Amino acid sequence: MATNFADYKNIWVYAEQRQGKLMNVALELIGEGYRLAKEISEDTQVCAVLVGNNIDHLADECFAYGAEKVYVENATYTEKEDGTFDYDNIRLAINEKTKLITIQRSK
């Protein structure tokens, strides 16, 4: 059964960063997402999601690699002792800003 791409609006990429530096895989995914978006339609956009502390400057890099929208969540309130983040709280904050619907697997 063929996928009907008309049912999908945009391509979303989680732009992973560590210590204020974007991971190469995030940049590769943004670039590939841009290529795929234009195959789907001219209206399809690549949206990057950045999470971390003091990372606003990374948005420019996402734009340079093809992101058309970048959502930045400065997540100081969700950082854990081990340097990771409380992704449930981040997901809720991003959903509130973007109205992006996510589906989470039941535990």
PDB file of C-alpha atoms in Angstrom:
ATOM      1  CA  MET A   1       0.000   0.000   0.000  1.00  0.00           C
ATOM      2  CA  ALA A   2       1.482   3.359  -1.037  1.00  0.00           C
ATOM      3  CA  THR A   3       1.840   6.148   1.507  1.00  0.00           C
ATOM      4  CA  ASN A   4      -0.330   9.172   0.844  1.00  0.00           C
ATOM      5  CA  PHE A   5       2.049  12.056   1.585  1.00  0.00           C
ATOM      6  CA  ALA A   6      -0.834  14.550   1.289  1.00  0.00           C
ATOM      7  CA  ASP A   7      -1.800  13.425   4.809  1.00  0.00           C
ATOM      8  CA  TYR A   8       1.481  14.729   6.248  1.00  0.00           C
ATOM      9  CA  LYS A   9       2.227  18.441   6.640  1.00  0.00           C
ATOM     10  CA  ASN A  10       5.886  18.908   7.626  1.00  0.00           C
ATOM     11  CA  ILE A  11       9.053  17.030   8.439  1.00  0.00           C
ATOM     12  CA  TRP A  12      10.251  17.361  12.041  1.00  0.00           C
ATOM     13  CA  VAL A  13      13.848  16.828  13.134  1.00  0.00           C
ATOM     14  CA  TYR A  14      15.084  16.661  16.707  1.00  0.00           C
ATOM     15  CA  ALA A  15      18.352  18.605  16.457  1.00  0.00           C
ATOM     16  CA  GLU A  16      20.496  16.966  19.118  1.00  0.00           C
ATOM     17  CA  GLN A  17      23.153  19.126  20.713  1.00  0.00           C
ATOM     18  CA  ARG A  18      25.708  18.537  23.411  1.00  0.00           C
ATOM     19  CA  GLN A  19      27.400  21.318  25.336  1.00  0.00           C
ATOM     20  CA  GLY A  20      26.204  23.923  22.842  1.00  0.00           C
ATOM     21  CA  LYS A  21      27.359  22.103  19.692  1.00  0.00           C
ATOM     22  CA  LEU A  22      24.993  20.488  17.201  1.00  0.00           C
ATOM     23  CA  MET A  23      25.681  16.834  16.525  1.00  0.00           C
ATOM     24  CA  ASN A  24      26.633  16.042  12.924  1.00  0.00           C
ATOM     25  CA  VAL A  25      23.739  13.609  12.601  1.00  0.00           C
ATOM     26  CA  ALA A  26      21.274  16.435  13.350  1.00  0.00           C
ATOM     27  CA  LEU A  27      22.693  18.526  10.517  1.00  0.00           C
ATOM     28  CA  GLU A  28      22.583  15.538   8.162  1.00  0.00           C
ATOM     29  CA  LEU A  29      18.956  14.860   9.078  1.00  0.00           C
ATOM     30  CA  ILE A  30      17.968  18.489   8.519  1.00  0.00           C
ATOM     31  CA  GLY A  31      19.609  18.452   5.084  1.00  0.00           C
ATOM     32  CA  GLU A  32      17.996  15.163   4.103  1.00  0.00           C
ATOM     33  CA  GLY A  33      14.680  16.353   5.525  1.00  0.00           C
ATOM     34  CA  TYR A  34      14.863  19.421   3.310  1.00  0.00           C
ATOM     35  CA  ARG A  35      15.471  17.278   0.235  1.00  0.00           C
ATOM     36  CA  LEU A  36      12.538  15.010   1.103  1.00  0.00           C
ATOM     37  CA  ALA A  37      10.279  17.955   1.934  1.00  0.00           C
ATOM     38  CA  LYS A  38      10.699  19.398  -1.539  1.00  0.00           C
ATOM     39  CA  GLU A  39       9.924  15.992  -3.080  1.00  0.00           C
ATOM     40  CA  ILE A  40       6.657  15.921  -1.130  1.00  0.00           C
ATOM     41  CA  SER A  41       5.558  19.459  -2.010  1.00  0.00           C
ATOM     42  CA  GLU A  42       6.751  23.053  -2.098  1.00  0.00           C
ATOM     43  CA  ASP A  43       4.577  23.706   0.968  1.00  0.00           C
ATOM     44  CA  THR A  44       6.228  21.039   3.111  1.00  0.00           C
ATOM     45  CA  GLN A  45       8.665  22.528   5.606  1.00  0.00           C
ATOM     46  CA  VAL A  46      11.498  21.184   7.717  1.00  0.00           C
ATOM     47  CA  CYS A  47      11.033  22.050  11.380  1.00  0.00           C
ATOM     48  CA  ALA A  48      13.909  21.553  13.800  1.00  0.00           C
ATOM     49  CA  VAL A  49      13.498  21.221  17.560  1.00  0.00           C
ATOM     50  CA  LEU A  50      16.434  22.311  19.739  1.00  0.00           C
ATOM     51  CA  VAL A  51      16.524  21.546  23.462  1.00  0.00           C
ATOM     52  CA  GLY A  52      19.125  22.693  25.971  1.00  0.00           C
ATOM     53  CA  ASN A  53      20.513  25.644  27.897  1.00  0.00           C
ATOM     54  CA  ASN A  54      21.687  28.850  26.174  1.00  0.00           C
ATOM     55  CA  ILE A  55      21.383  27.362  22.699  1.00  0.00           C
ATOM     56  CA  ASP A  56      19.618  30.119  20.763  1.00  0.00           C
ATOM     57  CA  HIS A  57      22.735  30.578  18.614  1.00  0.00           C
ATOM     58  CA  LEU A  58      22.310  27.049  17.201  1.00  0.00           C
ATOM     59  CA  ALA A  59      19.118  28.051  15.391  1.00  0.00           C
ATOM     60  CA  ASP A  60      21.171  29.879  12.736  1.00  0.00           C
ATOM     61  CA  GLU A  61      23.094  26.691  12.027  1.00  0.00           C
ATOM     62  CA  CYS A  62      19.836  24.755  11.638  1.00  0.00           C
ATOM     63  CA  PHE A  63      18.575  27.376   9.174  1.00  0.00           C
ATOM     64  CA  ALA A  64      21.843  27.164   7.222  1.00  0.00           C
ATOM     65  CA  TYR A  65      21.351  23.405   6.749  1.00  0.00           C
ATOM     66  CA  GLY A  66      17.768  23.746   5.490  1.00  0.00           C
ATOM     67  CA  ALA A  67      15.424  24.104   8.452  1.00  0.00           C
ATOM     68  CA  GLU A  68      12.609  26.503   7.659  1.00  0.00           C
ATOM     69  CA  LYS A  69      11.351  26.742  11.239  1.00  0.00           C
ATOM     70  CA  VAL A  70      13.313  26.174  14.433  1.00  0.00           C
ATOM     71  CA  TYR A  71      11.686  25.699  17.815  1.00  0.00           C
ATOM     72  CA  VAL A  72      14.082  26.371  20.692  1.00  0.00           C
ATOM     73  CA  GLU A  73      13.273  25.114  24.155  1.00  0.00           C
ATOM     74  CA  ASN A  74      15.703  26.537  26.686  1.00  0.00           C
ATOM     75  CA  ALA A  75      15.289  23.755  29.177  1.00  0.00           C
ATOM     76  CA  THR A  76      17.059  24.880  32.324  1.00  0.00           C
ATOM     77  CA  TYR A  77      13.993  23.869  34.305  1.00  0.00           C
ATOM     78  CA  THR A  78      14.186  20.276  33.076  1.00  0.00           C
ATOM     79  CA  GLU A  79      17.893  19.523  33.366  1.00  0.00           C
ATOM     80  CA  LYS A  80      18.699  16.605  35.657  1.00  0.00           C
ATOM     81  CA  GLU A  81      21.789  16.124  37.811  1.00  0.00           C
ATOM     82  CA  ASP A  82      23.388  13.867  35.200  1.00  0.00           C
ATOM     83  CA  GLY A  83      23.079  16.525  32.453  1.00  0.00           C
ATOM     84  CA  THR A  84      20.175  14.856  30.668  1.00  0.00           C
ATOM     85  CA  PHE A  85      16.756  16.446  30.369  1.00  0.00           C
ATOM     86  CA  ASP A  86      13.222  15.592  31.471  1.00  0.00           C
ATOM     87  CA  TYR A  87      11.898  14.990  27.970  1.00  0.00           C
ATOM     88  CA  ASP A  88       8.268  14.591  29.064  1.00  0.00           C
ATOM     89  CA  ASN A  89       8.207  18.187  30.334  1.00  0.00           C
ATOM     90  CA  ILE A  90      10.022  19.390  27.228  1.00  0.00           C
ATOM     91  CA  ARG A  91       7.573  17.578  24.953  1.00  0.00           C
ATOM     92  CA  LEU A  92       4.650  19.212  26.755  1.00  0.00           C
ATOM     93  CA  ALA A  93       6.242  22.682  26.475  1.00  0.00           C
ATOM     94  CA  ILE A  94       6.907  22.235  22.745  1.00  0.00           C
ATOM     95  CA  ASN A  95       3.391  20.920  22.152  1.00  0.00           C
ATOM     96  CA  GLU A  96       1.987  23.994  23.868  1.00  0.00           C
ATOM     97  CA  LYS A  97       4.017  26.292  21.587  1.00  0.00           C
ATOM     98  CA  THR A  98       3.511  24.432  18.310  1.00  0.00           C
ATOM     99  CA  LYS A  99       0.272  22.530  18.837  1.00  0.00           C
ATOM    100  CA  LEU A 100       2.205  19.530  17.496  1.00  0.00           C
ATOM    101  CA  ILE A 101       0.416  16.330  18.361  1.00  0.00           C
ATOM    102  CA  THR A 102       2.609  13.537  19.635  1.00  0.00           C
ATOM    103  CA  ILE A 103       1.720  10.000  20.521  1.00  0.00           C
ATOM    104  CA  GLN A 104       3.450   8.428  23.468  1.00  0.00           C
ATOM    105  CA  ARG A 105       3.560   4.714  24.083  1.00  0.00           C
ATOM    106  CA  SER A 106       1.868   3.575  27.278  1.00  0.00           C
ATOM    107  CA  LYS A 107       4.180   2.342  29.997  1.00  0.00           C
TER     108      LYS A 107
END
